Short mmCIF file of C-alpha atoms in Angstrom, two decimals:
data_model
loop_
_atom_site.label_atom_id
_atom_site.label_comp_id
_atom_site.label_asym_id
_atom_site.label_seq_id
_atom_site.Cartn_x
_atom_site.Cartn_y
_atom_site.Cartn_z
CA UNK A 1 -16.64 14.22 -18.84
CA UNK A 2 -18.64 17.42 -18.30
CA UNK A 3 -16.88 20.71 -18.86
CA UNK A 4 -14.53 19.58 -21.65
CA UNK A 5 -14.98 21.33 -25.00
CA UNK A 6 -14.57 18.80 -27.76
CA UNK A 7 -16.27 20.89 -30.42
CA UNK A 8 -13.11 20.90 -32.52
CA UNK A 9 -13.18 17.13 -32.79
CA UNK A 10 -16.05 14.67 -33.01
CA UNK A 11 -13.66 11.72 -33.09
CA UNK A 12 -12.71 11.47 -29.40
CA UNK A 13 -14.33 11.32 -25.98
CA UNK A 14 -12.98 12.09 -22.52
CA UNK A 15 -13.90 10.09 -19.43
CA UNK A 16 -12.71 9.76 -15.87
CA UNK A 17 -11.86 6.37 -14.44
CA UNK A 18 -14.83 6.84 -12.14
CA UNK A 19 -17.11 7.10 -15.17
CA UNK A 20 -15.45 4.24 -17.07
CA UNK A 21 -13.59 1.88 -14.72
CA UNK A 22 -13.42 -0.65 -17.55
CA UNK A 23 -11.26 1.75 -19.56
CA UNK A 24 -8.98 2.34 -16.60
CA UNK A 25 -8.35 -1.36 -16.23
CA UNK A 26 -7.48 -1.59 -19.92
CA UNK A 27 -5.11 1.37 -19.65
CA UNK A 28 -2.88 -0.25 -17.04
CA UNK A 29 -0.70 -2.00 -19.60
CA UNK A 30 -0.61 0.95 -21.99
CA UNK A 31 1.80 3.90 -22.27
CA UNK A 32 4.85 2.13 -20.86
CA UNK A 33 6.65 2.98 -24.09
CA UNK A 34 6.26 6.73 -23.58
CA UNK A 35 8.74 6.64 -20.65
CA UNK A 36 12.46 5.85 -20.60
CA UNK A 37 12.93 2.43 -19.00
CA UNK A 38 14.70 3.81 -15.93
CA UNK A 39 11.77 6.13 -15.26
CA UNK A 40 9.52 3.16 -14.50
CA UNK A 41 11.52 2.25 -11.39
CA UNK A 42 11.04 5.06 -8.89
CA UNK A 43 11.62 4.02 -5.29
CA UNK A 44 8.53 5.78 -3.97
CA UNK A 45 6.25 5.83 -7.03
CA UNK A 46 4.45 2.52 -6.35
CA UNK A 47 3.12 3.99 -3.09
CA UNK A 48 1.12 6.72 -4.78
CA UNK A 49 0.66 5.64 -8.40
CA UNK A 50 -0.66 2.37 -7.05
CA UNK A 51 -3.29 4.21 -4.99
CA UNK A 52 -4.91 6.13 -7.85
CA UNK A 53 -7.69 3.65 -8.50
CA UNK A 54 -10.29 3.29 -7.11
CA UNK A 55 -9.52 5.80 -4.35
CA UNK A 56 -8.93 8.73 -6.71
CA UNK A 57 -10.81 7.48 -9.77
CA UNK A 58 -12.49 10.86 -10.32
CA UNK A 59 -9.09 12.42 -11.07
CA UNK A 60 -7.84 9.92 -13.68
CA UNK A 61 -8.44 11.04 -17.27
CA UNK A 62 -8.87 8.79 -20.30
CA UNK A 63 -9.08 10.02 -23.90
CA UNK A 64 -10.70 7.51 -26.25
CA UNK A 65 -11.25 7.22 -29.98
CA UNK A 66 -15.01 6.99 -30.49
CA UNK A 67 -14.87 4.57 -33.40
CA UNK A 68 -12.65 1.95 -31.77
CA UNK A 69 -12.69 2.85 -28.05
CA UNK A 70 -8.91 2.78 -28.24
CA UNK A 71 -7.36 4.70 -25.33
CA UNK A 72 -5.01 7.22 -26.92
CA UNK A 73 -4.12 9.42 -23.93
CA UNK A 74 -4.20 9.20 -20.16
CA UNK A 75 -3.80 11.78 -17.42
CA UNK A 76 -3.03 10.72 -13.86
CA UNK A 77 -3.39 13.09 -10.91
CA UNK A 78 -3.85 13.05 -7.15
CA UNK A 79 -5.51 15.45 -4.66
CA UNK A 80 -3.46 16.69 -1.72
CA UNK A 81 -3.50 19.16 1.13
CA UNK A 82 -1.68 22.45 0.50
CA UNK A 83 -2.08 25.80 2.23
CA UNK A 84 -0.97 27.72 -0.87
CA UNK A 85 2.40 28.86 0.43
CA UNK A 86 5.86 28.11 -0.94
CA UNK A 87 6.88 26.74 2.43
CA UNK A 88 4.09 24.14 2.41
CA UNK A 89 4.49 23.07 -1.23
CA UNK A 90 5.93 19.52 -1.32
CA UNK A 91 9.48 19.16 -2.60
CA UNK A 92 8.41 17.31 -5.74
CA UNK A 93 6.40 14.48 -7.21
CA UNK A 94 7.47 11.89 -4.60
CA UNK A 95 6.70 14.27 -1.76
CA UNK A 96 3.30 15.30 -3.09
CA UNK A 97 2.30 11.71 -3.81
CA UNK A 98 3.31 10.52 -0.35
CA UNK A 99 1.54 13.42 1.32
CA UNK A 100 -1.62 12.55 -0.59
CA UNK A 101 -1.71 8.90 0.42
CA UNK A 102 -0.57 9.29 4.02
CA UNK A 103 -2.31 12.48 5.13
CA UNK A 104 -5.79 12.59 6.62
CA UNK A 105 -6.50 16.30 6.16
CA UNK A 106 -8.99 17.48 3.54
CA UNK A 107 -7.43 17.99 0.13
CA UNK A 108 -7.33 21.54 -1.23
CA UNK A 109 -5.35 21.11 -4.46
CA UNK A 110 -4.81 18.63 -7.27
CA UNK A 111 -1.38 17.54 -8.45
CA UNK A 112 -0.78 16.25 -11.94
CA UNK A 113 1.38 13.13 -11.96
CA UNK A 114 1.58 12.12 -15.61
CA UNK A 115 0.25 13.14 -19.03
CA UNK A 116 0.68 10.25 -21.44
CA UNK A 117 -0.11 10.28 -25.16
CA UNK A 118 0.15 7.31 -27.52
CA UNK A 119 3.21 7.74 -29.73
CA UNK A 120 1.17 7.73 -32.95
CA UNK A 121 -1.05 10.54 -31.67
CA UNK A 122 1.56 13.04 -30.55
CA UNK A 123 1.37 16.53 -31.98
CA UNK A 124 -2.46 16.49 -32.00
CA UNK A 125 -3.01 18.64 -28.90
CA UNK A 126 -3.88 15.74 -26.61
CA UNK A 127 -1.40 16.75 -23.92
CA UNK A 128 -3.12 20.13 -23.81
CA UNK A 129 -6.48 18.37 -23.54
CA UNK A 130 -5.20 16.31 -20.61
CA UNK A 131 -4.18 19.44 -18.70
CA UNK A 132 -7.55 21.07 -19.39
CA UNK A 133 -9.31 17.90 -18.23
CA UNK A 134 -7.34 17.88 -14.97
CA UNK A 135 -8.33 21.49 -14.39
CA UNK A 136 -11.99 20.56 -14.89
CA UNK A 137 -11.61 17.59 -12.53
CA UNK A 138 -10.12 19.85 -9.87
CA UNK A 139 -12.89 22.41 -10.26
CA UNK A 140 -15.65 19.78 -10.27
CA UNK A 141 -14.35 18.35 -6.99
CA UNK A 142 -14.00 21.65 -5.17
CA UNK A 143 -10.22 22.01 -5.44
CA UNK A 144 -8.83 25.48 -6.03
CA UNK A 145 -5.66 24.84 -7.98
CA UNK A 146 -3.92 22.34 -10.24
CA UNK A 147 -0.22 21.97 -9.53
CA UNK A 148 2.01 20.14 -12.00
CA UNK A 149 5.51 18.91 -11.11
CA UNK A 150 6.37 18.67 -14.78
CA UNK A 151 9.18 16.71 -16.42
CA UNK A 152 10.57 19.14 -19.04
CA UNK A 153 10.61 17.39 -22.40
CA UNK A 154 13.96 18.76 -23.62
CA UNK A 155 15.86 18.67 -20.34
CA UNK A 156 17.52 15.38 -21.35
CA UNK A 157 19.32 17.34 -24.08
CA UNK A 158 20.96 19.49 -21.40
CA UNK A 159 21.60 17.14 -18.45
CA UNK A 160 24.47 19.21 -17.04
CA UNK A 161 22.46 22.44 -16.82
CA UNK A 162 20.88 22.84 -13.35
CA UNK A 163 17.09 22.76 -13.44
CA UNK A 164 16.82 26.18 -11.80
CA UNK A 165 18.63 27.70 -14.79
CA UNK A 166 16.94 25.55 -17.44
CA UNK A 167 13.45 26.44 -16.15
CA UNK A 168 14.15 30.13 -16.81
CA UNK A 169 15.23 29.75 -20.43
CA UNK A 170 12.89 31.52 -22.85
CA UNK A 171 12.49 31.99 -26.59
CA UNK A 172 12.54 35.35 -28.38
CA UNK A 173 8.75 35.56 -27.99
CA UNK A 174 9.06 35.31 -24.21
CA UNK A 175 7.56 31.83 -23.95
CA UNK A 176 9.51 29.05 -22.22
CA UNK A 177 12.25 27.36 -24.20
CA UNK A 178 11.04 23.90 -23.19
CA UNK A 179 8.07 22.61 -25.25
CA UNK A 180 6.21 21.06 -22.30
CA UNK A 181 6.65 24.16 -20.18
CA UNK A 182 5.42 26.11 -23.19
CA UNK A 183 2.20 24.07 -23.40
CA UNK A 184 1.49 24.86 -19.76
CA UNK A 185 2.30 28.55 -20.22
CA UNK A 186 -0.13 28.85 -23.12
CA UNK A 187 -2.84 27.44 -20.87
CA UNK A 188 -2.12 30.04 -18.20
CA UNK A 189 0.28 27.98 -16.12
CA UNK A 190 2.85 29.89 -14.07
CA UNK A 191 6.20 28.50 -12.95
CA UNK A 192 6.32 28.41 -9.16
CA UNK A 193 9.77 26.91 -8.65
CA UNK A 194 12.14 24.24 -9.94
CA UNK A 195 12.72 21.08 -7.90
CA UNK A 196 16.21 19.54 -8.22
CA UNK A 197 15.22 16.48 -6.16
CA UNK A 198 11.71 15.47 -7.15
CA UNK A 199 11.71 11.73 -7.94
CA UNK A 200 14.20 9.25 -6.47
CA UNK A 201 15.51 6.24 -8.36
CA UNK A 202 18.21 4.40 -6.41
CA UNK A 203 19.28 0.91 -7.41
CA UNK A 204 22.32 -1.37 -7.88
CA UNK A 205 24.43 -0.55 -10.91
CA UNK A 206 23.57 -3.83 -12.61
CA UNK A 207 19.96 -2.58 -12.74
CA UNK A 208 21.09 0.77 -14.11
CA UNK A 209 23.18 -1.05 -16.70
CA UNK A 210 20.10 -2.93 -17.84
CA UNK A 211 17.95 0.20 -17.98
CA UNK A 212 20.50 2.40 -19.79
CA UNK A 213 22.61 -0.06 -21.84
CA UNK A 214 25.69 1.44 -20.18
CA UNK A 215 28.42 0.17 -17.90
CA UNK A 216 29.54 1.98 -14.76
CA UNK A 217 33.11 0.81 -14.04
CA UNK A 218 33.90 3.30 -11.26
CA UNK A 219 32.38 5.71 -8.79
CA UNK A 220 31.41 9.07 -10.24
CA UNK A 221 28.73 11.03 -12.06
CA UNK A 222 27.45 9.68 -15.39
CA UNK A 223 25.35 11.26 -18.12
CA UNK A 224 23.06 8.69 -19.76
CA UNK A 225 20.53 8.67 -22.59
CA UNK A 226 17.16 10.04 -21.51
CA UNK A 227 18.40 11.29 -18.15
CA UNK A 228 17.54 14.82 -17.08
CA UNK A 229 20.62 15.06 -14.87
CA UNK A 230 23.64 12.87 -14.08
CA UNK A 231 23.47 9.55 -12.28
CA UNK A 232 25.75 9.35 -9.20
CA UNK A 233 27.42 5.96 -8.69
CA UNK A 234 28.98 5.07 -5.34
CA UNK A 235 29.85 1.65 -3.92
CA UNK A 236 27.83 -0.20 -6.53
CA UNK A 237 24.67 1.88 -6.11
CA UNK A 238 23.35 4.37 -8.65
CA UNK A 239 21.40 7.31 -7.23
CA UNK A 240 19.36 9.56 -9.49
CA UNK A 241 17.18 12.43 -8.38
CA UNK A 242 15.02 13.49 -11.30
CA UNK A 243 14.32 17.23 -11.35
CA UNK A 244 10.90 18.71 -12.05
CA UNK A 245 9.41 22.19 -12.34
CA UNK A 246 6.32 23.12 -10.34
CA UNK A 247 3.73 24.89 -12.50
CA UNK A 248 0.49 26.34 -11.11
CA UNK A 249 -2.88 26.49 -12.86
CA UNK A 250 -5.68 28.28 -11.06
CA UNK A 251 -9.03 26.59 -11.66
#
């Protein structure tokens, strides 16, 4: 992939799915273990994640070990139309994905959807490399900005704190409290706004019981392991709106 500086490491290569469709096909069964089980069951996600290849192959990033051609990281993103204003920015990851696959206007921006790193390669800077690669993909395809509706990595530790408050937490050095927000900030990303209702997962409580290893005996709000906010149970249905934080990277 042109434009990616890999001078610090001669052990990996970066490709797009357009350059290496064979790698993309191999990646489809990988990285499921990096997500909580419930997070694999979004109501709207099949509509846009399922459209990424081959339609948007130029925006799918694959990081590969040279020696083995093992795929150790994957970045998924989708181009969409955005006029640059707060009013026109989609409400979250579901909204941006659906706009991308249903609209017919020319795309002007790229939205990150997922940055996935193999569990035995975390802490090696690969998530940072994925963001940089998405920025290069946006620039190479004439898009002016990379937007990321990010899933804060420590938000599950504070599920009762509203995302609009959590997104503003900082350390003594002024950088964001959340590690994933911090990675983006160090790459020049700027928080645009939090999104309390970004990704919808609504399903019968027996499904939620299977995903969370919990029981839900009554209506109410439940905190569960890995959740970024409470699950609302009513009449046998569990409704969960995962929050995200929009971060902007100019390209």
